[in-house]
Coordinates of C-alpha atoms in Angstrom, one line a residue:
Chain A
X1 CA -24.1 44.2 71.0
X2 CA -23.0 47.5 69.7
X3 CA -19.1 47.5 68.5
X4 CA -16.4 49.8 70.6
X5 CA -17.0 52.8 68.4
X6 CA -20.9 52.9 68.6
X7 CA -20.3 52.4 72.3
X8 CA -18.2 55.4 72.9
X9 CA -20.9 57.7 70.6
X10 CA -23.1 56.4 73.3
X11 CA -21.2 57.4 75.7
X12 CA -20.1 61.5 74.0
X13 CA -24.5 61.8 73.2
X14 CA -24.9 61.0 76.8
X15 CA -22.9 63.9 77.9
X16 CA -25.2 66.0 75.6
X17 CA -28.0 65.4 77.3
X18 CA -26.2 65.8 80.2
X19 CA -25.1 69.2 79.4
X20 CA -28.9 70.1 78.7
X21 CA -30.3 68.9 81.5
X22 CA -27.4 71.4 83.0
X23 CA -28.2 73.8 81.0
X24 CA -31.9 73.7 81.9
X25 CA -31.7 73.7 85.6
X26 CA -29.3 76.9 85.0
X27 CA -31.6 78.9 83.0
X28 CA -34.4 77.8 85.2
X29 CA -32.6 79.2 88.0
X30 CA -31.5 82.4 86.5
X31 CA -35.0 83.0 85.4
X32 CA -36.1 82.9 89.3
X33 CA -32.8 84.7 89.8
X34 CA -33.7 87.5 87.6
X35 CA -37.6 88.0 88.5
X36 CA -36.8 87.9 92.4
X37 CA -33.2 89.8 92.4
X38 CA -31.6 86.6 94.6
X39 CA -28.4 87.1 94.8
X40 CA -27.4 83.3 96.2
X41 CA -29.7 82.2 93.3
X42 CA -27.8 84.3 90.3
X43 CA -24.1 83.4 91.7
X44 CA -25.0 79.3 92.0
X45 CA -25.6 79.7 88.2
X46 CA -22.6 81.9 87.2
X47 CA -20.4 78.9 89.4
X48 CA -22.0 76.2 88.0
X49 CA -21.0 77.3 84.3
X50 CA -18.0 75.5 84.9
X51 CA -19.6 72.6 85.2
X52 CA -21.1 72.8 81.8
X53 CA -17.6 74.4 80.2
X54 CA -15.8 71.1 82.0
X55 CA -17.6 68.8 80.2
X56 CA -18.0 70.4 77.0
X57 CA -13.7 69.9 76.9
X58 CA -13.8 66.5 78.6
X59 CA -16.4 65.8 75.8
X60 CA -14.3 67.4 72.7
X61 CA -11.0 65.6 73.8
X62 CA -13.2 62.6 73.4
X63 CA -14.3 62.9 70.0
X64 CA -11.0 64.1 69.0
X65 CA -9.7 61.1 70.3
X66 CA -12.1 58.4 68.6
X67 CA -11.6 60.3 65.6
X68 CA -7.5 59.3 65.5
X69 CA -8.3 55.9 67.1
X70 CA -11.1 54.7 65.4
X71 CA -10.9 56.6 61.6
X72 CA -14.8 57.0 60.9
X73 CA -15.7 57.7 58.0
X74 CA -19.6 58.3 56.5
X75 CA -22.1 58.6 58.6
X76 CA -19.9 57.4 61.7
X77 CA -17.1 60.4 60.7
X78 CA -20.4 62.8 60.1
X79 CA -21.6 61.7 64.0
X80 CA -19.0 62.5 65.6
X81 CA -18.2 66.0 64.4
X82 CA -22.0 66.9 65.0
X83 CA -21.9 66.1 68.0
X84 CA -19.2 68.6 68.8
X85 CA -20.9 71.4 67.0
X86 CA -23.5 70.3 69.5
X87 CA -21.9 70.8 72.6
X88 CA -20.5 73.8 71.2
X89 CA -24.3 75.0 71.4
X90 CA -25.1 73.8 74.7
X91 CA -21.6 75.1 76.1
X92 CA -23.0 78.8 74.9
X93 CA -26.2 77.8 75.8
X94 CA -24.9 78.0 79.7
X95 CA -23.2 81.4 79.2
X96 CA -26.4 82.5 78.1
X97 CA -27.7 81.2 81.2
X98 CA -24.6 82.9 83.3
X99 CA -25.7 86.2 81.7
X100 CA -28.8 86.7 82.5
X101 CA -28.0 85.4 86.0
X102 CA -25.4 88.3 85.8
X103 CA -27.4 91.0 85.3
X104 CA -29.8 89.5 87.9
X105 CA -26.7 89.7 90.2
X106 CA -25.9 93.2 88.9
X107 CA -29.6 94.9 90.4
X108 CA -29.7 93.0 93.6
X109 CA -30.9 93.7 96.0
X110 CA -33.4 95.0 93.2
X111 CA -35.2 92.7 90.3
X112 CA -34.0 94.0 87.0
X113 CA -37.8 93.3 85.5
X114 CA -40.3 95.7 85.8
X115 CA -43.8 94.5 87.0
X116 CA -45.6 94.8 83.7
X117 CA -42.9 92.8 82.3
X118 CA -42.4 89.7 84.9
X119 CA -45.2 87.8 83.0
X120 CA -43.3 88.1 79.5
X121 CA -40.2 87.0 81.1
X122 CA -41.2 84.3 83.1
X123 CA -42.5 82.9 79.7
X124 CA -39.3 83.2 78.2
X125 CA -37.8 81.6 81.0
X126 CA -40.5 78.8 80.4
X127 CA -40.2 78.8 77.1
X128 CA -36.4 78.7 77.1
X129 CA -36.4 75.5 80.0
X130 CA -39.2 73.9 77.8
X131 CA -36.8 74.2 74.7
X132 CA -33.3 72.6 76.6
X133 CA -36.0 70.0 78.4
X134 CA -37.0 69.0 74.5
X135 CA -33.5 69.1 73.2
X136 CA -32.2 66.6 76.0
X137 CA -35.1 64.1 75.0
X138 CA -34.3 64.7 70.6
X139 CA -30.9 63.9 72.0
X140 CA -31.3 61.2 73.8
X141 CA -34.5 59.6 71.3
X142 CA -33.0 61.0 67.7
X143 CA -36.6 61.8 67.8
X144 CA -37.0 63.8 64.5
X145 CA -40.8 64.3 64.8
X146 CA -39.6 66.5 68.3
X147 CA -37.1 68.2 66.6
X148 CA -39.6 69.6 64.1
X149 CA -41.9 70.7 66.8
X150 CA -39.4 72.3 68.3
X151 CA -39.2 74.7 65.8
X152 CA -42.8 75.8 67.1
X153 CA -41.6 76.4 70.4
X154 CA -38.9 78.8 69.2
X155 CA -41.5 80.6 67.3
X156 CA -43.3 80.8 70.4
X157 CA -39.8 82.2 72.0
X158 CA -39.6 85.0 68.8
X159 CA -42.6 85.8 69.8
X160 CA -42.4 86.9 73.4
X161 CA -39.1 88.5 72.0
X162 CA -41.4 91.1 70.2
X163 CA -43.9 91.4 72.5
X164 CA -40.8 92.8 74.9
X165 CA -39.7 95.0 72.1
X166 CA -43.0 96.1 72.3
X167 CA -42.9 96.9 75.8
X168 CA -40.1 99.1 75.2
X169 CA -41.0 101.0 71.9
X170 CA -44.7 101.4 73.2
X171 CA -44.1 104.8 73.9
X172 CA -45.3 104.6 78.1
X173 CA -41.9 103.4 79.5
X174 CA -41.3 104.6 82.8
X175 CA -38.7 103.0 84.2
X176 CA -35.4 104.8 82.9
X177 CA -32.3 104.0 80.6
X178 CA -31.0 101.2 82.8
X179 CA -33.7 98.9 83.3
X180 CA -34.1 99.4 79.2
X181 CA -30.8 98.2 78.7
X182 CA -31.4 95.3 80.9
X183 CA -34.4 94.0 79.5
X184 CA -32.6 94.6 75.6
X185 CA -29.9 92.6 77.0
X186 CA -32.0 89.4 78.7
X187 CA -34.0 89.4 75.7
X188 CA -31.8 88.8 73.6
X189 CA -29.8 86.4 75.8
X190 CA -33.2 84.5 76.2
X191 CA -33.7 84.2 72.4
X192 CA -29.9 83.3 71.3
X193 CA -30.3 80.7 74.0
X194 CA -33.5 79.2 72.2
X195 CA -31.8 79.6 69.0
X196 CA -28.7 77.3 70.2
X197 CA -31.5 74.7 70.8
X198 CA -33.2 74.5 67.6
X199 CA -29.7 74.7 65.8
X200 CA -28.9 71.1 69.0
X201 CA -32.2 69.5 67.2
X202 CA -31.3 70.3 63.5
X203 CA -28.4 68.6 64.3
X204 CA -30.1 66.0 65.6
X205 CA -32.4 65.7 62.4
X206 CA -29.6 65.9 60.1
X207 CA -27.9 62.7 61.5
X208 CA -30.9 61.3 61.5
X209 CA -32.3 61.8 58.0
X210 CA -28.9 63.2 56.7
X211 CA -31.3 66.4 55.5
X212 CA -31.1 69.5 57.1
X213 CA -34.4 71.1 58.0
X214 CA -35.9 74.1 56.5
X215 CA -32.5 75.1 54.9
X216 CA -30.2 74.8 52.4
X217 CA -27.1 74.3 54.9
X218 CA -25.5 71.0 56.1
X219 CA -23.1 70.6 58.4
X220 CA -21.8 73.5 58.8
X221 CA -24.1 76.0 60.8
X222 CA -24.7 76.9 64.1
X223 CA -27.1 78.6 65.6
X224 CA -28.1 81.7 63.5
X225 CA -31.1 84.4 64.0
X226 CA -32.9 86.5 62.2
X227 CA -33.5 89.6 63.9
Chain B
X1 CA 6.7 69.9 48.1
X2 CA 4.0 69.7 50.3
X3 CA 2.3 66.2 50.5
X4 CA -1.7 66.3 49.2
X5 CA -3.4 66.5 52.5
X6 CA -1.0 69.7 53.1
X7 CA -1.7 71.4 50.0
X8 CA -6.0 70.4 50.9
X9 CA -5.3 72.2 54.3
X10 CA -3.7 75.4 52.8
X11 CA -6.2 75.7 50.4
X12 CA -8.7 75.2 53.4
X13 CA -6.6 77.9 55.3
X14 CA -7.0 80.3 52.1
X15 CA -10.7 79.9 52.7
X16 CA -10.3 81.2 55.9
X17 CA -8.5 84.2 55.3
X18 CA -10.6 85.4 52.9
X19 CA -13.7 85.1 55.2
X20 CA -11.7 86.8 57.2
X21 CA -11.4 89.5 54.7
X22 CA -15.3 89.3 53.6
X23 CA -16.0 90.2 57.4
X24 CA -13.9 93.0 57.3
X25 CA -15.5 94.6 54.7
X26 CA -18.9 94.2 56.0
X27 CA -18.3 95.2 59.2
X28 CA -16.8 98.6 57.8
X29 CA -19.8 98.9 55.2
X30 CA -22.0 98.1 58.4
X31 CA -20.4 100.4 60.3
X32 CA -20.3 103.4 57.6
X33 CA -24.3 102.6 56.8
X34 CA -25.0 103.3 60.6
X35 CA -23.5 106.1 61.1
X36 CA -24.7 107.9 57.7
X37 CA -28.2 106.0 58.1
X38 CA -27.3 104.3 54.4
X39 CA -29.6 101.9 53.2
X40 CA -28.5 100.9 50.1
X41 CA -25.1 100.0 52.3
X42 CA -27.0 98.8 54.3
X43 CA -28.5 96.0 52.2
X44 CA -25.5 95.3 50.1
X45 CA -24.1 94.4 53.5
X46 CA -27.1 92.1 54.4
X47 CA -26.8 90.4 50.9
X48 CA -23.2 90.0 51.1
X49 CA -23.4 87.7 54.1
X50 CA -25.0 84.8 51.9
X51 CA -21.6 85.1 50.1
X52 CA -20.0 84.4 53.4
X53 CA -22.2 81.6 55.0
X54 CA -21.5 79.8 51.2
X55 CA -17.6 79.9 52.0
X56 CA -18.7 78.0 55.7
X57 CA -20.3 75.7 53.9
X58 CA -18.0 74.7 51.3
X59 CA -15.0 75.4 53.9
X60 CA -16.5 72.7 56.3
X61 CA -17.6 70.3 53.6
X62 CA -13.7 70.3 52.4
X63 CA -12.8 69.5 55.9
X64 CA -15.2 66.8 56.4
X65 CA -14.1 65.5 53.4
X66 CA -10.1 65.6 54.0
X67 CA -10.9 63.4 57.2
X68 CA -12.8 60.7 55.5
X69 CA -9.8 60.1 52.8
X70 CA -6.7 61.2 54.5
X71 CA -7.2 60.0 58.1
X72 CA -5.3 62.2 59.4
X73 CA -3.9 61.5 63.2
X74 CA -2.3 63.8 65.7
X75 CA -1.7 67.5 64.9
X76 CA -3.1 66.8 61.3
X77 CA -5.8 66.0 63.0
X78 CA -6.2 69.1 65.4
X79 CA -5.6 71.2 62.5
X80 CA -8.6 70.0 60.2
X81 CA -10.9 70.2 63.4
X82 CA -9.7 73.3 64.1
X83 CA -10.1 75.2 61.0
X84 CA -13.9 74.0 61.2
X85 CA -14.2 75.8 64.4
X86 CA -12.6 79.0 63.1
X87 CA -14.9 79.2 60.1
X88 CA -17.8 78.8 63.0
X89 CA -16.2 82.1 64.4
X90 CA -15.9 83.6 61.0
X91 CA -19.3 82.8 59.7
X92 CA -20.7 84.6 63.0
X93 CA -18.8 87.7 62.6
X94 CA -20.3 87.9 59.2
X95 CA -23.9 87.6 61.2
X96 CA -23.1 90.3 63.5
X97 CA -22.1 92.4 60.9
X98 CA -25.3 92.0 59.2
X99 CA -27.3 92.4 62.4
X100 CA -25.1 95.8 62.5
X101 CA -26.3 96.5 59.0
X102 CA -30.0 96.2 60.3
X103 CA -30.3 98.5 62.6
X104 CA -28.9 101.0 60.3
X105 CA -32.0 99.8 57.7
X106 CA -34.6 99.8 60.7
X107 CA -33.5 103.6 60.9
X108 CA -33.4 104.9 57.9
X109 CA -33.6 107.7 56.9
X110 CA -32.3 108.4 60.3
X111 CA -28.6 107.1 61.8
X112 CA -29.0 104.8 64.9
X113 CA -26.5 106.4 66.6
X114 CA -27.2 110.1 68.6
X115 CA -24.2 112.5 67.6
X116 CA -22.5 112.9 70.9
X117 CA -21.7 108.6 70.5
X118 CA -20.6 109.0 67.1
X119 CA -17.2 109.1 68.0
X120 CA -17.3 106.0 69.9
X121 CA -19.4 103.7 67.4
X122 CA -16.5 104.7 64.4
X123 CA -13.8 104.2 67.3
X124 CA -15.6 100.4 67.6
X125 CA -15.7 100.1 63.9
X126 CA -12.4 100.6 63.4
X127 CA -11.7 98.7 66.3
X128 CA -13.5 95.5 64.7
X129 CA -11.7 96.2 61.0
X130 CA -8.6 96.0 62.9
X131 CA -9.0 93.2 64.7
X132 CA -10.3 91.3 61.7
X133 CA -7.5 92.6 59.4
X134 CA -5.0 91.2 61.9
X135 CA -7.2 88.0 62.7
X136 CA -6.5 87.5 58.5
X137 CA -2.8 88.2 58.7
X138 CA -2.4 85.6 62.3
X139 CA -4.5 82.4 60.1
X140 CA -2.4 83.1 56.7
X141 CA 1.5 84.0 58.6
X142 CA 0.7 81.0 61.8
X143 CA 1.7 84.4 63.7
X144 CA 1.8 83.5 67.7
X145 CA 3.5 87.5 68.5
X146 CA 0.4 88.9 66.7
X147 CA -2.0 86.4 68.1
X148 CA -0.9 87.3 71.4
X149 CA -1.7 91.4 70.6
X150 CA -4.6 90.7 69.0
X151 CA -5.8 90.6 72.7
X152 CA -5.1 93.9 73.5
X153 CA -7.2 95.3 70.4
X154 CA -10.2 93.5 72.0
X155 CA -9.1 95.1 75.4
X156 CA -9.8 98.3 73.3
X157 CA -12.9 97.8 72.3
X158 CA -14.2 96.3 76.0
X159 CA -13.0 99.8 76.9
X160 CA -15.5 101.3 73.9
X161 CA -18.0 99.0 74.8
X162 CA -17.9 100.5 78.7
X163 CA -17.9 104.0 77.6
X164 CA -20.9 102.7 75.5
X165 CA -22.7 101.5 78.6
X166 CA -21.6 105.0 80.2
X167 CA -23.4 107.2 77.7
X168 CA -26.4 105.3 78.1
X169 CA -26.5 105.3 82.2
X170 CA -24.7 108.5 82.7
X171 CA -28.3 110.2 83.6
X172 CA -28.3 112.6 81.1
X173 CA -29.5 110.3 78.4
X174 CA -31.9 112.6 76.2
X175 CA -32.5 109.9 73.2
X176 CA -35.3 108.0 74.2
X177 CA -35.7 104.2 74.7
X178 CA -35.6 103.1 71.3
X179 CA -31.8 104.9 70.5
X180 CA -31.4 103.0 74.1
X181 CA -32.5 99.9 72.8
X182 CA -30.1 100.1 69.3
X183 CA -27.1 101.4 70.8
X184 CA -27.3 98.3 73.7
X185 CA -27.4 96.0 70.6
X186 CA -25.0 97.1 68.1
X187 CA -22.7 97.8 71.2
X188 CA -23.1 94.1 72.0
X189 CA -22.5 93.0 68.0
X190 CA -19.3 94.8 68.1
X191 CA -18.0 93.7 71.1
X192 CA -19.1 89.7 70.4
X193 CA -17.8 90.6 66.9
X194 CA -14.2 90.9 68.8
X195 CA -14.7 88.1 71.4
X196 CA -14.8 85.6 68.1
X197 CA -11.8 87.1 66.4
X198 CA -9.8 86.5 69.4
X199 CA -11.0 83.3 69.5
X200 CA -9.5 82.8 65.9
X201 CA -6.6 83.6 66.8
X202 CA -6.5 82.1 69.8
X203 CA -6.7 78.5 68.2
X204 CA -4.1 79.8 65.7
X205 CA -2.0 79.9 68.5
X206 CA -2.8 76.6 70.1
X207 CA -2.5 75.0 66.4
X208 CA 1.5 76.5 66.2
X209 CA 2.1 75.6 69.9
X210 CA -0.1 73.2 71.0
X211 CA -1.0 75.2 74.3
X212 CA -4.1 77.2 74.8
X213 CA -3.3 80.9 75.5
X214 CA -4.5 82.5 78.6
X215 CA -7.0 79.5 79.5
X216 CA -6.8 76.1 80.5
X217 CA -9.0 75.3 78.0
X218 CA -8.1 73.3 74.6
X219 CA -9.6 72.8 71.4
X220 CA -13.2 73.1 72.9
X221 CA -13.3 76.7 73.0
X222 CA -15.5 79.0 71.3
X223 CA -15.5 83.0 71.2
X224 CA -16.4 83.6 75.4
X225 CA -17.5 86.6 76.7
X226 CA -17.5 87.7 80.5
X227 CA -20.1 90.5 80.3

């Protein structure tokens, strides 16, 4: 039987993968939101942030709290602040979500993607649900050999990123300043979101193996990009 | 005299203050090397960031480490989790100031920035270098008054950020997609730029008065945005 401490980490990593699974179903839906400019679709998401904001501070009080009451220290002290840098990520994670349902909301009754581009973006959107589906499980497993193929998946993520750069710089853009902006915007939305996820499963590997992967940083960093 | 974990918690506040000034300086630098297309400013801005991530590192490895041998409970406590979430904020200025300092290299010779927004970009510069300079002065005086104004500067630069998003779908755009797809960005960095300073000195605040300002939200809170 696992002690009182041990009990209530079980209890603060279940909320993480609670607050991915949230944070799946909302990208998911502002994907759908964004491709077919539905308005009901895109305002479900931007309400259900709160959701993911409520347990994020219900989750934080907690591990403030078993900090004072229970004194951790080691790998027990190095838990617990991990996993509030993690649900620091997935909290931004669903404002990512919320933003690109926001500009979905902000073109209805249009879609803010252009036609050549609905294929790149529904990848993202795949991409990005694939990536917080993945999380939830490294979470819930401490499965390090996911975490590291994770990493592929944001590659796969960077990728798509460029190809809508791509679409913009190609030189035959036809449809005007505003949809531009839009599609700078949700692309980046859709890659910092992806980034929050590989940052959850470094984490994850970190605890794990007390390394961090592919970097000379420990505890201390969140989600960063290259671009 | 102050007791040892005091004197550990200044010294970690210290640290804090002078990321605080390390971000000012590369924002400004960033800023100057878009708008006069600068490389070399450019890079030594890009370089510079390292410096900053180190100071995260060290900054959150101090903390870690003050937990594990002092224990502390209570608003000891809140304070040494606290300062680990402002050097998060702090270490992500640093970022957008370097994504700031990119565009201006993926440009060069050229500036990002077409002449008739000039004006705007150095009024969002300065607006950044002011809100950082304050966000120093709030973490090393515990100052709730400027805390509390610090809010207006970032009102300021939402208002730059719109006039931003004005230029650009005003219809008489005549820069291309690509100046388009910059401005959308580095307005976004500045304005995110803001959104973590006041969330600096929003937990500055909550640290001197135990209340969250403006949000029922507590210690969980990181830099929001409600673009």
């Amino acid at each position: 039987m696992r002690d009182q401490f041990h009990e209530e980490l079980d209890r603060i990593s279940d909320r993480l993968v609670e607050m991915s699974r949230l944070t799946g179903s909302a990208i998911s839906r502002a994907t759908t939101a964004l491709l077919d400019g539905d308005l009901k679709l895109a305002e479900s998401v931007i309400e259900a942030d709160e959701a993911i904001d409520a347990i994020r501070r219900e989750l934080d009080d907690s591990a403030v709290d078993l900090l004072a009451r229970q004194q951790p220290v080691a790998t027990d002290l190095r838990m617990v602040v991990t996993a509030m840098r993690m649900s620091a990520d997935l909290e931004r994670m669903g404002d990512l979500a919320r933003h690109v349902a926001k500009v979905a909301r902000l073109r209805y009754p249009e879609s803010a993607v252009p036609a050549e581009l609905r294929a790149t973006i529904t990848q993202m959107g795949h991409a990005a649900e694939k990536i917080v589906a993945q999380t939830g499980s490294i979470i819930a497993g401490k499965d390090v050999q996911s975490a590291l193929s994770l990493e592929t998946a944001d590659d796969e993520m960077d990728a798509l990123h460029r190809q809508v750069f791509e679409h913009l710089l190609g030189g035959d853009w036809t449809h005007g300043v505003q949809a531009a902006v839009d599609i700078t915007l949700v692309g980046r939305y859709y890659e910092r979101f992806a980034d929050h996820a590989v940052s959850v499963s470094r984490r994850v590997v970190y605890l794990v193996t007390g390394e961090w992967h592919s970097s000379t940083d420990l505890l201390g960093v969140d989600a960063g990009d290259d671009d």
